[in-house]
Amino acid sequence: MLRQLYIKNYALIDLLDIELHPGFSVITGETGAGKSIILGAIGLLLGQRADSKSIKQGAEKCIIEAHFDLSRYEMKPFFDENEIEYDANDTIVRRELTAAGKSRAFINDTPVGLGMLKELGEQLVDVHSQHQNLLLNKQDFQLSVVDIIAQDQSKLDAYQQTYSLLQKAKSELQTLKDDIERNRQNQDFLQFQYEELEQAKLTEGEQEELEQQSETMEHAEDIKTALYEADNALQAEQIGAVSQVRTALNAISGISKVLPSAEEIAERLRSCHIELKDIADEVSGMLEDTDFDPAELDHINNRLDRLYDLEKKYHADSVAELIEQRDELKQKLAGIENSDEALAELEAKCQQLTAKCQQQADSLSKQRQQAAAEIEKQLRQRLVPLGMPNVRFEVSIMKGELNKNGQDNINFLFSANTSTPLQPVAQVASGGEIARVMLSLKAMISGAVKLPTIIFDEIDTGVSGKIAEKMAEIMQEMGQTERQVISITHLPQIAAKGSHHYRVSKEETQKGTTSQMQELTPDERIHEIAQMLSGSDISDAAIQNAKELLKI
C-alpha cells in the first residue's frame, strides 16, 4: 500500500509530504483546488509520460517520491528478475523531472526505464478516473474482467503460445506458397540459367590461370628473344660466361699450391661456376619450352571471353561468384521439384496447430462461461442495493474466429428495468448507472487480484443520497481486505465513510497560487463535511447533519 507521498515543485505544489493509511480514505476539496494535480503526480510514478511544463514555474527540478509497504504482497520475484534491491516494508519509487526536459526514474535508488516503472506501477496502484468508464465499451476490457474472475491465466498463456506458433507456421506456409508460385513461373528461365552455367564447366581459379597464360603467349616473341640472348651470353663457346668462369677457375686452381691464398678464390669461382651452369641449363630449358601457338592463344582468349560474358550477364565479379549462383539455381530447382512435399508438411503442421488451438480455445471458453455466470450473479447482488432493484446484467459470449485471446467475443449486456431489453451496457446505461456498474466490477475484480492500492477519482458522478452511501460502503468493504482504497469525492455521504479524510486546498501567496493537502482532525472533518452539505455558509443544521453522517 501507499504509505507516504512526497511532491516538490510539481505544478501548483511547492512541497507536499503526507502520510497515507490502510483501509478506506477519502480526499475532498473544491473544484480546481489541485486534486487532479496530485493524481497527475501519482501517474508519473506509475510510468506516465512527463511534460517539463508540469514543473512549478521558476523551479529547476521537481521530485515525486512514494513509499510503499509490500509486506502482504508476493512481489519479490519482480525485484529479483530485474536485479533491484527488495525491501518489502519500504519500497521507494521516485521520479525526477528537470526544466531542461530530462526525466529520471528510480526504484529503491536503482535507475530504471519507464517501461519497468510502468510494469511495477500496474502492480501497485490502480487509478480509476471518470474516463475509465469508457472502458465498458471496449471488448478487450470486458474480456479481461472475465479472465480475471475465471483465473485462467495459465490456460491463456498456453493458448497464446500455441497461437503464436500457428501464426508463425501460417506465415511460413504463405511465404512458401509465394516462393513456389514465383519459382514455377520462372522455372524454365531458372533451368536455362542453370544449364548455361553448368555447361560452362566452371573451375575456381581458372580465370586467373588463363589470364596469365594469355599474357605470356602474347609476349612469346619478346620472351624467346630475351631467353636466346641470355642463353648465348651464358653458354657461347669460349666467350660465354660459363666458359670464361671455368677458364678463370682452372687458372687460379693451378697456382693454389704455390699461393695458398688463391685456394679461397678458387672455391668461390667453383661456386659461381656451378650456379652459372645451373642457371644456364634452366634458361636453355625455358628457351626450348617457349613456343608460340596462335591456335592455343585463340583457344585461351575465347575461353576468357566466355567467362567475361557470363560474369557480365550474371553481375558477378569472379568465377567463384558464378559457381555460387549456379549452386543456388540448382537448389531452387530442387526446391521446386520437392515443393509439394514441403508444402504438404507445412500444411499438416498448420492443421495440427489449429486443432491444438481450437482445443485450448474451447477449454478457455468453458472456463469463461463459468466465470460469466459468477459475474452475472455478483453484479446483480451488488447493483440491487445501489438503487437498481430490477437490474439485469448478462455476459454474452459468442464464438468467433481464433485470435490471440481465444475465440470468444465478450459483450456486457445491461438493462436497469424489466421492460427494457438487454443491450450493450455502454449504449444504454446512464452516467450514474455506469459509475455503479464500474464500482461493482472493481470491487469484484479486487477480490480476485491482490492490488495494494485503488484510487477512485470521482466515481460517484451521477449519484447522490442513499446510493452514494451504499457506494461508500462498497469501497469501505474493499479497504478491509488487505487493501488501500482512496476515493476523491464531492459527496458528503462518501466522505463520511472514510477512516481517514484529506482535504486539498488552494492558497494565494506572494509567490503565486499553491495547492496543499492535509489530513483532517475530527473537528476539521465535521467542518469539511458540513461545508460539503451546505456550502460556505455553514449552519448548525449542517454541523448536526455532518455529525450524523460521521456517526458522532
mmCIF file of C-alpha atoms in Angstrom, residues 132-497:
data_model
loop_
_atom_site.group_PDB
_atom_site.id
_atom_site.type_symbol
_atom_site.label_atom_id
_atom_site.label_comp_id
_atom_site.label_asym_id
_atom_site.label_seq_id
_atom_site.Cartn_x
_atom_site.Cartn_y
_atom_site.Cartn_z
ATOM 1 C CA GLN A 132 -12.116 4.741 -17.439
ATOM 2 C CA ASN A 133 -15.890 4.312 -17.510
ATOM 3 C CA LEU A 134 -15.461 4.381 -21.298
ATOM 4 C CA LEU A 135 -13.709 1.013 -20.946
ATOM 5 C CA LEU A 136 -17.152 -0.555 -20.553
ATOM 6 C CA ASN A 137 -17.499 -0.116 -24.307
ATOM 7 C CA LYS A 138 -14.248 -1.970 -25.021
ATOM 8 C CA GLN A 139 -14.369 -5.710 -25.628
ATOM 9 C CA ASP A 140 -10.758 -6.087 -24.508
ATOM 10 C CA PHE A 141 -11.656 -4.687 -21.077
ATOM 11 C CA GLN A 142 -14.739 -6.867 -20.814
ATOM 12 C CA LEU A 143 -12.694 -9.926 -21.754
ATOM 13 C CA SER A 144 -10.024 -9.059 -19.183
ATOM 14 C CA VAL A 145 -12.716 -8.848 -16.470
ATOM 15 C CA VAL A 146 -13.963 -12.315 -17.393
ATOM 16 C CA ASP A 147 -10.420 -13.715 -17.471
ATOM 17 C CA ILE A 148 -9.592 -12.236 -14.060
ATOM 18 C CA ILE A 149 -12.666 -13.829 -12.489
ATOM 19 C CA ALA A 150 -12.045 -17.067 -14.416
ATOM 20 C CA GLN A 151 -8.443 -17.133 -13.148
ATOM 21 C CA ASP A 152 -7.483 -18.707 -16.449
ATOM 22 C CA GLN A 153 -4.083 -17.039 -16.963
ATOM 23 C CA SER A 154 -2.182 -20.327 -17.209
ATOM 24 C CA LYS A 155 -4.602 -21.620 -19.852
ATOM 25 C CA LEU A 156 -4.491 -18.295 -21.696
ATOM 26 C CA ASP A 157 -0.669 -18.305 -21.671
ATOM 27 C CA ALA A 158 -0.587 -21.858 -23.057
ATOM 28 C CA TYR A 159 -3.120 -20.955 -25.750
ATOM 29 C CA GLN A 160 -1.240 -17.805 -26.758
ATOM 30 C CA GLN A 161 1.991 -19.775 -27.065
ATOM 31 C CA THR A 162 0.284 -22.248 -29.419
ATOM 32 C CA TYR A 163 -1.433 -19.426 -31.309
ATOM 33 C CA SER A 164 1.925 -17.700 -31.803
ATOM 34 C CA LEU A 165 3.365 -20.923 -33.250
ATOM 35 C CA LEU A 166 0.315 -21.222 -35.509
ATOM 36 C CA GLN A 167 0.717 -17.675 -36.821
ATOM 37 C CA LYS A 168 4.396 -18.325 -37.493
ATOM 38 C CA ALA A 169 3.593 -21.556 -39.336
ATOM 39 C CA LYS A 170 0.903 -19.813 -41.389
ATOM 40 C CA SER A 171 3.366 -17.091 -42.321
ATOM 41 C CA GLU A 172 5.944 -19.678 -43.359
ATOM 42 C CA LEU A 173 3.299 -21.508 -45.376
ATOM 43 C CA GLN A 174 2.243 -18.360 -47.221
ATOM 44 C CA THR A 175 5.873 -17.454 -47.906
ATOM 45 C CA LEU A 176 6.494 -20.935 -49.270
ATOM 46 C CA LYS A 177 3.402 -20.737 -51.485
ATOM 47 C CA ASP A 178 4.511 -17.362 -52.817
ATOM 48 C CA ASP A 179 8.025 -18.676 -53.474
ATOM 49 C CA ILE A 180 6.705 -21.788 -55.210
ATOM 50 C CA GLU A 181 4.375 -19.765 -57.405
ATOM 51 C CA ARG A 182 7.093 -17.298 -58.299
ATOM 52 C CA ASN A 183 9.670 -20.034 -58.938
ATOM 53 C CA ARG A 184 7.306 -22.106 -61.033
ATOM 54 C CA GLN A 185 6.564 -19.109 -63.195
ATOM 55 C CA ASN A 186 10.307 -18.696 -63.679
ATOM 56 C CA GLN A 187 11.192 -22.393 -63.763
ATOM 57 C CA ASP A 188 12.087 -22.503 -67.459
ATOM 58 C CA PHE A 189 14.251 -19.422 -67.127
ATOM 59 C CA LEU A 190 15.928 -20.790 -63.974
ATOM 60 C CA GLN A 191 16.554 -24.093 -65.776
ATOM 61 C CA PHE A 192 18.115 -22.270 -68.730
ATOM 62 C CA GLN A 193 20.374 -20.243 -66.429
ATOM 63 C CA TYR A 194 21.466 -23.329 -64.521
ATOM 64 C CA GLU A 195 22.226 -25.306 -67.680
ATOM 65 C CA GLU A 196 24.185 -22.402 -69.143
ATOM 66 C CA LEU A 197 26.383 -22.171 -66.054
ATOM 67 C CA GLU A 198 26.632 -25.940 -65.686
ATOM 68 C CA GLN A 199 27.685 -26.425 -69.304
ATOM 69 C CA ALA A 200 30.361 -23.754 -68.885
ATOM 70 C CA LYS A 201 32.191 -26.257 -66.620
ATOM 71 C CA LEU A 202 33.413 -23.544 -64.308
ATOM 72 C CA THR A 203 36.515 -24.128 -62.216
ATOM 73 C CA GLU A 204 37.568 -21.857 -59.388
ATOM 74 C CA GLY A 205 40.914 -20.151 -60.166
ATOM 75 C CA GLU A 206 40.618 -20.934 -63.881
ATOM 76 C CA GLN A 207 40.244 -17.321 -64.960
ATOM 77 C CA GLU A 208 43.407 -16.161 -63.221
ATOM 78 C CA GLU A 209 45.446 -19.017 -64.708
ATOM 79 C CA LEU A 210 44.160 -18.382 -68.242
ATOM 80 C CA GLU A 211 44.807 -14.663 -67.953
ATOM 81 C CA GLN A 212 48.428 -15.420 -67.022
ATOM 82 C CA GLN A 213 48.802 -17.852 -69.932
ATOM 83 C CA SER A 214 47.339 -15.326 -72.365
ATOM 84 C CA GLU A 215 49.664 -12.624 -71.111
ATOM 85 C CA THR A 216 52.641 -14.926 -71.556
ATOM 86 C CA MET A 217 51.701 -16.117 -75.046
ATOM 87 C CA GLU A 218 51.013 -12.617 -76.319
ATOM 88 C CA HIS A 219 54.639 -11.709 -75.455
ATOM 89 C CA ALA A 220 56.126 -15.026 -76.649
ATOM 90 C CA GLU A 221 58.493 -13.489 -79.253
ATOM 91 C CA ASP A 222 59.911 -10.976 -76.758
ATOM 92 C CA ILE A 223 60.349 -13.762 -74.240
ATOM 93 C CA LYS A 224 62.053 -16.077 -76.740
ATOM 94 C CA THR A 225 64.465 -13.312 -77.893
ATOM 95 C CA ALA A 226 65.419 -12.483 -74.328
ATOM 96 C CA LEU A 227 65.947 -16.130 -73.417
ATOM 97 C CA TYR A 228 68.116 -16.679 -76.563
ATOM 98 C CA GLU A 229 70.312 -13.695 -75.743
ATOM 99 C CA ALA A 230 70.673 -14.878 -72.142
ATOM 100 C CA ASP A 231 71.484 -18.428 -73.238
ATOM 101 C CA ASN A 232 74.097 -17.196 -75.719
ATOM 102 C CA ALA A 233 75.669 -14.936 -73.092
ATOM 103 C CA LEU A 234 75.931 -17.816 -70.695
ATOM 104 C CA GLN A 235 76.910 -20.741 -72.901
ATOM 105 C CA ALA A 236 78.571 -19.438 -76.085
ATOM 106 C CA GLU A 237 81.846 -21.271 -76.868
ATOM 107 C CA GLN A 238 84.866 -19.629 -75.250
ATOM 108 C CA ILE A 239 83.111 -16.245 -74.786
ATOM 109 C CA GLY A 240 80.133 -17.492 -72.728
ATOM 110 C CA ALA A 241 80.053 -16.658 -69.062
ATOM 111 C CA VAL A 242 80.144 -20.323 -68.041
ATOM 112 C CA SER A 243 83.243 -20.946 -70.206
ATOM 113 C CA GLN A 244 85.000 -17.788 -69.009
ATOM 114 C CA VAL A 245 84.444 -18.624 -65.327
ATOM 115 C CA ARG A 246 85.655 -22.160 -65.928
ATOM 116 C CA THR A 247 88.855 -20.764 -67.550
ATOM 117 C CA ALA A 248 89.407 -18.458 -64.581
ATOM 118 C CA LEU A 249 88.806 -21.356 -62.167
ATOM 119 C CA ASN A 250 91.395 -23.529 -63.924
ATOM 120 C CA ALA A 251 93.981 -20.746 -63.874
ATOM 121 C CA ILE A 252 93.574 -19.986 -60.150
ATOM 122 C CA SER A 253 93.457 -23.667 -59.228
ATOM 123 C CA GLY A 254 96.837 -24.125 -60.964
ATOM 124 C CA ILE A 255 98.591 -21.717 -58.624
ATOM 125 C CA SER A 256 96.832 -22.621 -55.395
ATOM 126 C CA LYS A 257 99.645 -24.993 -54.357
ATOM 127 C CA VAL A 258 102.238 -22.227 -54.536
ATOM 128 C CA LEU A 259 99.883 -19.445 -53.465
ATOM 129 C CA PRO A 260 97.702 -20.742 -50.587
ATOM 130 C CA SER A 261 95.535 -17.611 -50.549
ATOM 131 C CA ALA A 262 94.401 -18.440 -54.093
ATOM 132 C CA GLU A 263 92.535 -21.510 -52.811
ATOM 133 C CA GLU A 264 89.752 -19.377 -51.322
ATOM 134 C CA ILE A 265 89.294 -17.552 -54.631
ATOM 135 C CA ALA A 266 89.215 -20.905 -56.424
ATOM 136 C CA GLU A 267 86.428 -22.125 -54.134
ATOM 137 C CA ARG A 268 84.416 -19.003 -54.803
ATOM 138 C CA LEU A 269 84.885 -19.370 -58.562
ATOM 139 C CA ARG A 270 83.894 -23.023 -58.292
ATOM 140 C CA SER A 271 80.633 -21.987 -56.587
ATOM 141 C CA CYS A 272 79.987 -19.337 -59.236
ATOM 142 C CA HIS A 273 80.618 -21.862 -61.985
ATOM 143 C CA ILE A 274 78.154 -24.347 -60.503
ATOM 144 C CA GLU A 275 75.472 -21.646 -60.087
ATOM 145 C CA LEU A 276 76.041 -20.218 -63.582
ATOM 146 C CA LYS A 277 75.921 -23.707 -65.081
ATOM 147 C CA ASP A 278 72.600 -24.363 -63.289
ATOM 148 C CA ILE A 279 71.147 -21.030 -64.459
ATOM 149 C CA ALA A 280 72.337 -21.676 -67.997
ATOM 150 C CA ASP A 281 70.701 -25.094 -68.087
ATOM 151 C CA GLU A 282 67.419 -23.606 -66.772
ATOM 152 C CA VAL A 283 67.470 -20.774 -69.340
ATOM 153 C CA SER A 284 68.201 -23.308 -72.079
ATOM 154 C CA GLY A 285 65.246 -25.411 -70.951
ATOM 155 C CA MET A 286 62.929 -22.396 -70.916
ATOM 156 C CA LEU A 287 64.117 -21.489 -74.420
ATOM 157 C CA GLU A 288 63.260 -24.954 -75.707
ATOM 158 C CA ASP A 289 59.805 -24.879 -73.983
ATOM 159 C CA THR A 290 58.858 -21.422 -75.213
ATOM 160 C CA ASP A 291 56.877 -21.802 -78.371
ATOM 161 C CA PHE A 292 54.191 -19.536 -79.808
ATOM 162 C CA ASP A 293 50.995 -21.386 -80.850
ATOM 163 C CA PRO A 294 48.396 -18.984 -82.333
ATOM 164 C CA ALA A 295 45.673 -21.649 -82.117
ATOM 165 C CA GLU A 296 46.300 -22.180 -78.392
ATOM 166 C CA LEU A 297 46.207 -18.408 -77.759
ATOM 167 C CA ASP A 298 42.879 -18.157 -79.619
ATOM 168 C CA HIS A 299 41.514 -21.014 -77.525
ATOM 169 C CA ILE A 300 42.584 -19.329 -74.286
ATOM 170 C CA ASN A 301 41.205 -15.930 -75.305
ATOM 171 C CA ASN A 302 37.906 -17.480 -76.443
ATOM 172 C CA ARG A 303 37.563 -19.198 -73.068
ATOM 173 C CA LEU A 304 38.304 -15.933 -71.259
ATOM 174 C CA ASP A 305 35.755 -14.091 -73.402
ATOM 175 C CA ARG A 306 33.182 -16.704 -72.433
ATOM 176 C CA LEU A 307 33.933 -16.250 -68.734
ATOM 177 C CA TYR A 308 33.817 -12.437 -69.033
ATOM 178 C CA ASP A 309 30.442 -12.631 -70.845
ATOM 179 C CA LEU A 310 28.991 -14.862 -68.129
ATOM 180 C CA GLU A 311 30.240 -12.577 -65.373
ATOM 181 C CA LYS A 312 28.696 -9.562 -67.066
ATOM 182 C CA LYS A 313 25.430 -11.376 -67.708
ATOM 183 C CA TYR A 314 25.088 -12.622 -64.133
ATOM 184 C CA HIS A 315 26.525 -9.482 -62.490
ATOM 185 C CA ALA A 316 29.405 -11.435 -60.993
ATOM 186 C CA ASP A 317 32.928 -10.268 -60.229
ATOM 187 C CA SER A 318 34.581 -13.667 -60.410
ATOM 188 C CA VAL A 319 34.182 -17.279 -61.456
ATOM 189 C CA ALA A 320 33.700 -18.122 -57.777
ATOM 190 C CA GLU A 321 30.551 -15.955 -57.738
ATOM 191 C CA LEU A 322 29.313 -17.661 -60.914
ATOM 192 C CA ILE A 323 29.771 -21.047 -59.250
ATOM 193 C CA GLU A 324 27.838 -19.774 -56.211
ATOM 194 C CA GLN A 325 24.952 -18.614 -58.422
ATOM 195 C CA ARG A 326 24.972 -21.961 -60.265
ATOM 196 C CA ASP A 327 24.663 -23.836 -56.961
ATOM 197 C CA GLU A 328 21.840 -21.521 -55.797
ATOM 198 C CA LEU A 329 19.964 -22.153 -59.035
ATOM 199 C CA LYS A 330 20.394 -25.876 -58.511
ATOM 200 C CA GLN A 331 18.896 -25.564 -55.010
ATOM 201 C CA LYS A 332 15.937 -23.529 -56.286
ATOM 202 C CA LEU A 333 15.206 -26.080 -58.984
ATOM 203 C CA ALA A 334 15.474 -28.880 -56.415
ATOM 204 C CA GLY A 335 13.153 -26.901 -54.155
ATOM 205 C CA ILE A 336 10.591 -26.634 -56.966
ATOM 206 C CA GLU A 337 10.788 -30.371 -57.532
ATOM 207 C CA ASN A 338 10.367 -31.057 -53.796
ATOM 208 C CA SER A 339 7.916 -28.196 -53.135
ATOM 209 C CA ASP A 340 4.841 -30.403 -52.935
ATOM 210 C CA GLU A 341 6.402 -32.404 -50.130
ATOM 211 C CA ALA A 342 7.480 -29.280 -48.203
ATOM 212 C CA LEU A 343 4.057 -27.704 -48.784
ATOM 213 C CA ALA A 344 2.253 -30.789 -47.503
ATOM 214 C CA GLU A 345 4.477 -30.867 -44.426
ATOM 215 C CA LEU A 346 3.778 -27.218 -43.540
ATOM 216 C CA GLU A 347 0.053 -27.599 -44.207
ATOM 217 C CA ALA A 348 -0.038 -30.598 -41.878
ATOM 218 C CA LYS A 349 1.786 -28.577 -39.221
ATOM 219 C CA CYS A 350 -0.760 -25.738 -39.541
ATOM 220 C CA GLN A 351 -3.634 -28.198 -39.260
ATOM 221 C CA GLN A 352 -2.143 -29.744 -36.126
ATOM 222 C CA LEU A 353 -1.559 -26.356 -34.502
ATOM 223 C CA THR A 354 -5.049 -25.171 -35.490
ATOM 224 C CA ALA A 355 -6.555 -28.267 -33.883
ATOM 225 C CA LYS A 356 -4.499 -27.692 -30.729
ATOM 226 C CA CYS A 357 -5.503 -24.002 -30.671
ATOM 227 C CA GLN A 358 -9.148 -24.954 -31.075
ATOM 228 C CA GLN A 359 -8.911 -27.445 -28.241
ATOM 229 C CA GLN A 360 -7.269 -24.902 -25.941
ATOM 230 C CA ALA A 361 -9.728 -22.173 -27.010
ATOM 231 C CA ASP A 362 -12.653 -24.490 -26.208
ATOM 232 C CA SER A 363 -11.204 -25.112 -22.758
ATOM 233 C CA LEU A 364 -10.803 -21.359 -22.248
ATOM 234 C CA SER A 365 -14.395 -20.763 -23.383
ATOM 235 C CA LYS A 366 -15.706 -23.312 -20.922
ATOM 236 C CA GLN A 367 -13.884 -21.655 -18.026
ATOM 237 C CA ARG A 368 -15.034 -18.218 -19.185
ATOM 238 C CA GLN A 369 -18.647 -19.401 -19.371
ATOM 239 C CA GLN A 370 -18.430 -20.480 -15.739
ATOM 240 C CA ALA A 371 -16.886 -17.133 -14.792
ATOM 241 C CA ALA A 372 -19.579 -15.275 -16.742
ATOM 242 C CA ALA A 373 -22.288 -16.891 -14.639
ATOM 243 C CA GLU A 374 -20.432 -15.843 -11.476
ATOM 244 C CA ILE A 375 -20.029 -12.274 -12.763
ATOM 245 C CA GLU A 376 -23.733 -12.030 -13.569
ATOM 246 C CA LYS A 377 -24.616 -13.300 -10.100
ATOM 247 C CA GLN A 378 -22.222 -10.967 -8.258
ATOM 248 C CA LEU A 379 -23.120 -7.910 -10.332
ATOM 249 C CA ARG A 380 -26.834 -8.330 -9.610
ATOM 250 C CA GLN A 381 -26.092 -8.773 -5.909
ATOM 251 C CA ARG A 382 -24.000 -5.609 -5.864
ATOM 252 C CA LEU A 383 -26.207 -3.438 -8.091
ATOM 253 C CA VAL A 384 -29.556 -4.096 -6.392
ATOM 254 C CA PRO A 385 -28.509 -2.316 -3.158
ATOM 255 C CA LEU A 386 -27.205 0.526 -5.324
ATOM 256 C CA GLY A 387 -30.715 1.529 -6.352
ATOM 257 C CA MET A 388 -31.272 -0.923 -9.226
ATOM 258 C CA PRO A 389 -33.872 -3.407 -7.906
ATOM 259 C CA ASN A 390 -34.829 -4.632 -11.376
ATOM 260 C CA VAL A 391 -31.349 -4.663 -12.893
ATOM 261 C CA ARG A 392 -30.447 -7.325 -15.406
ATOM 262 C CA PHE A 393 -26.835 -7.963 -16.340
ATOM 263 C CA GLU A 394 -25.657 -10.598 -18.755
ATOM 264 C CA VAL A 395 -22.220 -11.556 -20.035
ATOM 265 C CA SER A 396 -22.757 -12.524 -23.667
ATOM 266 C CA ILE A 397 -20.084 -14.865 -25.041
ATOM 267 C CA MET A 398 -20.224 -15.540 -28.774
ATOM 268 C CA LYS A 399 -17.743 -17.722 -30.582
ATOM 269 C CA GLY A 400 -15.780 -16.083 -33.371
ATOM 270 C CA GLU A 401 -12.562 -16.666 -35.276
ATOM 271 C CA LEU A 402 -9.464 -17.763 -33.397
ATOM 272 C CA ASN A 403 -7.402 -14.765 -32.295
ATOM 273 C CA LYS A 404 -4.660 -14.009 -29.789
ATOM 274 C CA ASN A 405 -7.153 -14.209 -26.885
ATOM 275 C CA GLY A 406 -9.068 -17.296 -27.984
ATOM 276 C CA GLN A 407 -12.336 -17.356 -29.884
ATOM 277 C CA ASP A 408 -14.723 -15.530 -27.560
ATOM 278 C CA ASN A 409 -16.397 -12.214 -28.295
ATOM 279 C CA ILE A 410 -17.479 -10.753 -24.956
ATOM 280 C CA ASN A 411 -20.268 -8.221 -24.559
ATOM 281 C CA PHE A 412 -21.696 -6.908 -21.289
ATOM 282 C CA LEU A 413 -25.470 -6.528 -21.701
ATOM 283 C CA PHE A 414 -27.472 -4.365 -19.311
ATOM 284 C CA SER A 415 -30.974 -3.281 -18.506
ATOM 285 C CA ALA A 416 -31.989 -1.220 -15.485
ATOM 286 C CA ASN A 417 -35.603 -2.434 -15.571
ATOM 287 C CA THR A 418 -37.701 -5.346 -16.700
ATOM 288 C CA SER A 419 -39.375 -3.529 -19.615
ATOM 289 C CA THR A 420 -36.180 -2.590 -21.474
ATOM 290 C CA PRO A 421 -34.433 -5.297 -23.497
ATOM 291 C CA LEU A 422 -30.809 -6.136 -22.724
ATOM 292 C CA GLN A 423 -28.374 -4.022 -24.725
ATOM 293 C CA PRO A 424 -24.641 -3.248 -24.564
ATOM 294 C CA VAL A 425 -24.085 -1.511 -21.228
ATOM 295 C CA ALA A 426 -22.208 1.498 -22.583
ATOM 296 C CA GLN A 427 -25.056 2.252 -25.014
ATOM 297 C CA VAL A 428 -27.988 2.222 -22.604
ATOM 298 C CA ALA A 429 -26.677 2.920 -19.083
ATOM 299 C CA SER A 430 -26.734 6.462 -17.730
ATOM 300 C CA GLY A 431 -23.650 8.108 -16.252
ATOM 301 C CA GLY A 432 -24.720 7.224 -12.738
ATOM 302 C CA GLU A 433 -25.541 3.655 -13.701
ATOM 303 C CA ILE A 434 -22.186 3.212 -15.419
ATOM 304 C CA ALA A 435 -20.429 4.550 -12.312
ATOM 305 C CA ARG A 436 -22.223 1.957 -10.186
ATOM 306 C CA VAL A 437 -21.501 -0.860 -12.636
ATOM 307 C CA MET A 438 -17.812 0.058 -12.765
ATOM 308 C CA LEU A 439 -17.550 0.258 -8.978
ATOM 309 C CA SER A 440 -19.196 -3.151 -8.679
ATOM 310 C CA LEU A 441 -16.806 -4.586 -11.281
ATOM 311 C CA LYS A 442 -13.807 -3.076 -9.495
ATOM 312 C CA ALA A 443 -14.992 -4.471 -6.170
ATOM 313 C CA MET A 444 -15.441 -7.893 -7.720
ATOM 314 C CA ILE A 445 -12.065 -7.782 -9.510
ATOM 315 C CA SER A 446 -10.262 -6.601 -6.389
ATOM 316 C CA GLY A 447 -11.347 -9.793 -4.682
ATOM 317 C CA ALA A 448 -9.541 -11.819 -7.355
ATOM 318 C CA VAL A 449 -6.449 -9.637 -7.815
ATOM 319 C CA LYS A 450 -4.148 -8.644 -4.974
ATOM 320 C CA LEU A 451 -3.703 -4.991 -5.858
ATOM 321 C CA PRO A 452 -2.294 -2.946 -2.938
ATOM 322 C CA THR A 453 -3.901 0.437 -3.727
ATOM 323 C CA ILE A 454 -7.029 1.502 -5.635
ATOM 324 C CA ILE A 455 -7.786 5.188 -6.189
ATOM 325 C CA PHE A 456 -11.289 6.198 -7.313
ATOM 326 C CA ASP A 457 -11.423 9.632 -8.905
ATOM 327 C CA GLU A 458 -14.997 10.910 -8.605
ATOM 328 C CA ILE A 459 -16.586 7.544 -9.333
ATOM 329 C CA ASP A 460 -19.673 8.955 -7.613
ATOM 330 C CA THR A 461 -20.596 11.066 -10.652
ATOM 331 C CA GLY A 462 -24.326 10.976 -11.262
ATOM 332 C CA VAL A 463 -25.320 9.535 -7.878
ATOM 333 C CA SER A 464 -26.305 11.004 -4.518
ATOM 334 C CA GLY A 465 -28.040 10.296 -1.228
ATOM 335 C CA LYS A 466 -28.510 6.668 -0.198
ATOM 336 C CA ILE A 467 -26.917 5.358 -3.396
ATOM 337 C CA ALA A 468 -23.750 7.299 -2.654
ATOM 338 C CA GLU A 469 -23.763 5.892 0.870
ATOM 339 C CA LYS A 470 -24.040 2.340 -0.492
ATOM 340 C CA MET A 471 -21.179 3.013 -2.922
ATOM 341 C CA ALA A 472 -19.110 4.230 0.004
ATOM 342 C CA GLU A 473 -19.891 1.043 1.902
ATOM 343 C CA ILE A 474 -18.611 -0.996 -1.052
ATOM 344 C CA MET A 475 -15.356 0.966 -1.081
ATOM 345 C CA GLN A 476 -15.164 0.650 2.680
ATOM 346 C CA GLU A 477 -15.570 -3.117 2.348
ATOM 347 C CA MET A 478 -12.837 -3.228 -0.325
ATOM 348 C CA GLY A 479 -10.497 -1.423 2.072
ATOM 349 C CA GLN A 480 -10.979 -4.068 4.771
ATOM 350 C CA THR A 481 -9.332 -6.884 2.803
ATOM 351 C CA GLU A 482 -5.600 -6.076 2.943
ATOM 352 C CA ARG A 483 -6.143 -3.235 0.528
ATOM 353 C CA GLN A 484 -5.885 0.516 0.491
ATOM 354 C CA VAL A 485 -8.793 2.336 -1.137
ATOM 355 C CA ILE A 486 -8.753 6.079 -1.711
ATOM 356 C CA SER A 487 -11.751 7.968 -3.073
ATOM 357 C CA ILE A 488 -11.649 11.503 -4.425
ATOM 358 C CA THR A 489 -15.208 12.675 -3.932
ATOM 359 C CA HIS A 490 -17.597 15.628 -3.830
ATOM 360 C CA LEU A 491 -20.286 13.751 -1.897
ATOM 361 C CA PRO A 492 -20.518 14.065 1.906
ATOM 362 C CA GLN A 493 -22.125 10.595 2.154
ATOM 363 C CA ILE A 494 -18.947 9.054 0.743
ATOM 364 C CA ALA A 495 -16.562 11.380 2.556
ATOM 365 C CA ALA A 496 -18.133 10.445 5.904
ATOM 366 C CA LYS A 497 -17.365 6.736 5.398
#
